């Protein structure tokens, strides 16, 4: 933007969604937006603001914005509380809250989208030696020559792929799910997910909202007993999906990675899914 590279903050996930109702919805980072839009084959023209889309009304509700957009004092306290007395001071200072930076970042994102008509282009990816032909990622370019490179968060392939629950993520490490081959997750376009948690069949409701997915009403639909490892994995998966219903995620047909929405990614936990064909 204006000849300078602008990178998103680590604790926010700005997103944009082209909707069938003639609007574009999204989030500048910590502030949701929705505007009228005219979408042609190669251009996008944004118009006046309209009411933002409501967050999913699932219970529990989405986390308070203090998790993904913390106030300086709240983030500093969160950092300090996660450490012992001897390590609080240096580490807390090293990770000074970046609220002013977040504010500046949001302002730049908003300005980019409202600097005239946007041209839809693509960026060709570099070919890796010996690899397949490179693909491309979408880009938006405004009339001032500013360019935004986009990453597809949720590809249609998510709804056409059977996944295994492959790995538990905890802080900066991971552990393989021992009964992964006996698990299955199938996301459906009607807002449900069905499959198997290691022993029994299950169902849940899911709500996609930008880079977040909310799980609700996860429950077993069969009541079998299986090998001890399968039962243990199932209990762990069921507990996570019933307790941590909001996950920030990235995903496509090649895999889905979810981490709970936490102000400190060093303290976040999550789940990793792989296509069943990869096992």
JSON list of C-alpha atoms in Angstrom, two decimals, residues 126-221:
[
{"chain": "A", "resi": 126, "resn": "UNK", "atom": "CA", "xyz": [6.42, -19.88, -8.10]},
{"chain": "A", "resi": 127, "resn": "UNK", "atom": "CA", "xyz": [7.04, -23.34, -9.45]},
{"chain": "A", "resi": 128, "resn": "UNK", "atom": "CA", "xyz": [8.94, -25.63, -7.11]},
{"chain": "A", "resi": 129, "resn": "UNK", "atom": "CA", "xyz": [11.78, -27.65, -8.67]},
{"chain": "A", "resi": 130, "resn": "UNK", "atom": "CA", "xyz": [10.35, -30.94, -9.89]},
{"chain": "A", "resi": 131, "resn": "UNK", "atom": "CA", "xyz": [6.90, -30.01, -8.63]},
{"chain": "A", "resi": 132, "resn": "UNK", "atom": "CA", "xyz": [3.55, -29.77, -10.42]},
{"chain": "A", "resi": 133, "resn": "UNK", "atom": "CA", "xyz": [2.53, -26.67, -12.40]},
{"chain": "A", "resi": 134, "resn": "UNK", "atom": "CA", "xyz": [2.12, -23.76, -9.96]},
{"chain": "A", "resi": 135, "resn": "UNK", "atom": "CA", "xyz": [-1.29, -22.47, -9.04]},
{"chain": "A", "resi": 136, "resn": "UNK", "atom": "CA", "xyz": [-2.38, -18.94, -8.25]},
{"chain": "A", "resi": 137, "resn": "UNK", "atom": "CA", "xyz": [-4.01, -16.88, -5.50]},
{"chain": "A", "resi": 138, "resn": "UNK", "atom": "CA", "xyz": [-6.53, -14.05, -5.97]},
{"chain": "A", "resi": 139, "resn": "UNK", "atom": "CA", "xyz": [-5.54, -10.42, -5.68]},
{"chain": "A", "resi": 140, "resn": "UNK", "atom": "CA", "xyz": [-7.42, -7.12, -5.52]},
{"chain": "A", "resi": 141, "resn": "UNK", "atom": "CA", "xyz": [-5.90, -3.92, -6.95]},
{"chain": "A", "resi": 142, "resn": "UNK", "atom": "CA", "xyz": [-7.38, -0.45, -6.39]},
{"chain": "A", "resi": 143, "resn": "UNK", "atom": "CA", "xyz": [-7.07, 2.65, -8.54]},
{"chain": "A", "resi": 144, "resn": "UNK", "atom": "CA", "xyz": [-4.05, 3.89, -6.57]},
{"chain": "A", "resi": 145, "resn": "UNK", "atom": "CA", "xyz": [-2.02, 0.78, -7.43]},
{"chain": "A", "resi": 146, "resn": "UNK", "atom": "CA", "xyz": [-2.36, -0.79, -3.98]},
{"chain": "A", "resi": 147, "resn": "UNK", "atom": "CA", "xyz": [-2.57, -4.59, -4.09]},
{"chain": "A", "resi": 148, "resn": "UNK", "atom": "CA", "xyz": [-4.05, -7.03, -1.58]},
{"chain": "A", "resi": 149, "resn": "UNK", "atom": "CA", "xyz": [-3.14, -10.71, -1.89]},
{"chain": "A", "resi": 150, "resn": "UNK", "atom": "CA", "xyz": [-5.88, -13.00, -0.60]},
{"chain": "A", "resi": 151, "resn": "UNK", "atom": "CA", "xyz": [-5.79, -16.51, 0.80]},
{"chain": "A", "resi": 152, "resn": "UNK", "atom": "CA", "xyz": [-8.79, -18.77, 0.38]},
{"chain": "A", "resi": 153, "resn": "UNK", "atom": "CA", "xyz": [-9.87, -19.72, 3.90]},
{"chain": "A", "resi": 154, "resn": "UNK", "atom": "CA", "xyz": [-12.63, -22.19, 3.11]},
{"chain": "A", "resi": 155, "resn": "UNK", "atom": "CA", "xyz": [-12.55, -23.97, -0.24]},
{"chain": "A", "resi": 156, "resn": "UNK", "atom": "CA", "xyz": [-15.59, -25.84, -1.58]},
{"chain": "A", "resi": 157, "resn": "UNK", "atom": "CA", "xyz": [-13.52, -29.01, -1.20]},
{"chain": "A", "resi": 158, "resn": "UNK", "atom": "CA", "xyz": [-14.19, -28.98, 2.55]},
{"chain": "A", "resi": 159, "resn": "UNK", "atom": "CA", "xyz": [-17.74, -30.14, 1.82]},
{"chain": "A", "resi": 160, "resn": "UNK", "atom": "CA", "xyz": [-16.70, -32.91, -0.55]},
{"chain": "A", "resi": 161, "resn": "UNK", "atom": "CA", "xyz": [-13.99, -34.55, 1.53]},
{"chain": "A", "resi": 162, "resn": "UNK", "atom": "CA", "xyz": [-14.00, -37.09, 4.35]},
{"chain": "A", "resi": 163, "resn": "UNK", "atom": "CA", "xyz": [-11.46, -36.17, 7.04]},
{"chain": "A", "resi": 164, "resn": "UNK", "atom": "CA", "xyz": [-9.76, -38.06, 9.85]},
{"chain": "A", "resi": 165, "resn": "UNK", "atom": "CA", "xyz": [-9.04, -36.34, 13.18]},
{"chain": "A", "resi": 166, "resn": "UNK", "atom": "CA", "xyz": [-5.28, -36.61, 12.80]},
{"chain": "A", "resi": 167, "resn": "UNK", "atom": "CA", "xyz": [-3.58, -34.67, 15.59]},
{"chain": "A", "resi": 168, "resn": "UNK", "atom": "CA", "xyz": [-4.10, -32.94, 18.94]},
{"chain": "A", "resi": 169, "resn": "UNK", "atom": "CA", "xyz": [-2.39, -29.54, 19.10]},
{"chain": "A", "resi": 170, "resn": "UNK", "atom": "CA", "xyz": [-1.26, -28.13, 22.45]},
{"chain": "A", "resi": 171, "resn": "UNK", "atom": "CA", "xyz": [0.69, -24.88, 22.65]},
{"chain": "A", "resi": 172, "resn": "UNK", "atom": "CA", "xyz": [3.77, -25.36, 20.45]},
{"chain": "A", "resi": 173, "resn": "UNK", "atom": "CA", "xyz": [3.60, -29.16, 20.11]},
{"chain": "A", "resi": 174, "resn": "UNK", "atom": "CA", "xyz": [1.34, -31.85, 18.74]},
{"chain": "A", "resi": 175, "resn": "UNK", "atom": "CA", "xyz": [0.45, -35.47, 19.36]},
{"chain": "A", "resi": 176, "resn": "UNK", "atom": "CA", "xyz": [-0.98, -37.94, 16.87]},
{"chain": "A", "resi": 177, "resn": "UNK", "atom": "CA", "xyz": [-4.49, -39.27, 17.49]},
{"chain": "A", "resi": 178, "resn": "UNK", "atom": "CA", "xyz": [-3.87, -42.97, 18.05]},
{"chain": "A", "resi": 179, "resn": "UNK", "atom": "CA", "xyz": [-7.21, -44.10, 16.58]},
{"chain": "A", "resi": 180, "resn": "UNK", "atom": "CA", "xyz": [-7.19, -41.57, 13.70]},
{"chain": "A", "resi": 181, "resn": "UNK", "atom": "CA", "xyz": [-8.13, -44.20, 11.11]},
{"chain": "A", "resi": 182, "resn": "UNK", "atom": "CA", "xyz": [-11.32, -44.91, 13.06]},
{"chain": "A", "resi": 183, "resn": "UNK", "atom": "CA", "xyz": [-12.43, -41.27, 13.11]},
{"chain": "A", "resi": 184, "resn": "UNK", "atom": "CA", "xyz": [-14.26, -39.37, 10.39]},
{"chain": "A", "resi": 185, "resn": "UNK", "atom": "CA", "xyz": [-15.54, -35.82, 9.93]},
{"chain": "A", "resi": 186, "resn": "UNK", "atom": "CA", "xyz": [-17.76, -34.86, 7.01]},
{"chain": "A", "resi": 187, "resn": "UNK", "atom": "CA", "xyz": [-18.82, -31.21, 6.77]},
{"chain": "A", "resi": 188, "resn": "UNK", "atom": "CA", "xyz": [-22.11, -30.67, 4.96]},
{"chain": "A", "resi": 189, "resn": "UNK", "atom": "CA", "xyz": [-23.40, -27.57, 3.19]},
{"chain": "A", "resi": 190, "resn": "UNK", "atom": "CA", "xyz": [-26.53, -27.55, 5.36]},
{"chain": "A", "resi": 191, "resn": "UNK", "atom": "CA", "xyz": [-24.47, -26.56, 8.42]},
{"chain": "A", "resi": 192, "resn": "UNK", "atom": "CA", "xyz": [-23.96, -29.98, 9.99]},
{"chain": "A", "resi": 193, "resn": "UNK", "atom": "CA", "xyz": [-20.99, -32.27, 10.50]},
{"chain": "A", "resi": 194, "resn": "UNK", "atom": "CA", "xyz": [-21.35, -36.04, 10.86]},
{"chain": "A", "resi": 195, "resn": "UNK", "atom": "CA", "xyz": [-18.92, -38.89, 11.33]},
{"chain": "A", "resi": 196, "resn": "UNK", "atom": "CA", "xyz": [-17.23, -41.01, 13.94]},
{"chain": "A", "resi": 197, "resn": "UNK", "atom": "CA", "xyz": [-15.15, -40.02, 16.97]},
{"chain": "A", "resi": 198, "resn": "UNK", "atom": "CA", "xyz": [-13.13, -43.23, 17.26]},
{"chain": "A", "resi": 199, "resn": "UNK", "atom": "CA", "xyz": [-15.87, -45.58, 18.38]},
{"chain": "A", "resi": 200, "resn": "UNK", "atom": "CA", "xyz": [-19.35, -44.07, 18.04]},
{"chain": "A", "resi": 201, "resn": "UNK", "atom": "CA", "xyz": [-21.09, -42.05, 15.38]},
{"chain": "A", "resi": 202, "resn": "UNK", "atom": "CA", "xyz": [-21.73, -38.38, 16.14]},
{"chain": "A", "resi": 203, "resn": "UNK", "atom": "CA", "xyz": [-23.38, -35.28, 14.77]},
{"chain": "A", "resi": 204, "resn": "UNK", "atom": "CA", "xyz": [-22.96, -31.55, 15.41]},
{"chain": "A", "resi": 205, "resn": "UNK", "atom": "CA", "xyz": [-24.03, -28.20, 14.02]},
{"chain": "A", "resi": 206, "resn": "UNK", "atom": "CA", "xyz": [-21.37, -25.91, 12.58]},
{"chain": "A", "resi": 207, "resn": "UNK", "atom": "CA", "xyz": [-21.41, -22.21, 11.77]},
{"chain": "A", "resi": 208, "resn": "UNK", "atom": "CA", "xyz": [-18.76, -20.73, 9.49]},
{"chain": "A", "resi": 209, "resn": "UNK", "atom": "CA", "xyz": [-18.04, -17.05, 10.05]},
{"chain": "A", "resi": 210, "resn": "UNK", "atom": "CA", "xyz": [-14.99, -15.75, 8.24]},
{"chain": "A", "resi": 211, "resn": "UNK", "atom": "CA", "xyz": [-11.95, -17.50, 9.67]},
{"chain": "A", "resi": 212, "resn": "UNK", "atom": "CA", "xyz": [-13.94, -19.01, 12.54]},
{"chain": "A", "resi": 213, "resn": "UNK", "atom": "CA", "xyz": [-16.06, -22.12, 12.84]},
{"chain": "A", "resi": 214, "resn": "UNK", "atom": "CA", "xyz": [-18.43, -22.63, 15.76]},
{"chain": "A", "resi": 215, "resn": "UNK", "atom": "CA", "xyz": [-19.42, -26.13, 16.88]},
{"chain": "A", "resi": 216, "resn": "UNK", "atom": "CA", "xyz": [-22.74, -26.61, 18.64]},
{"chain": "A", "resi": 217, "resn": "UNK", "atom": "CA", "xyz": [-24.82, -29.50, 20.00]},
{"chain": "A", "resi": 218, "resn": "UNK", "atom": "CA", "xyz": [-22.14, -32.17, 19.50]},
{"chain": "A", "resi": 219, "resn": "UNK", "atom": "CA", "xyz": [-23.61, -35.51, 20.53]},
{"chain": "A", "resi": 220, "resn": "UNK", "atom": "CA", "xyz": [-23.14, -39.23, 20.01]},
{"chain": "A", "resi": 221, "resn": "UNK", "atom": "CA", "xyz": [-25.79, -40.98, 17.94]}
]
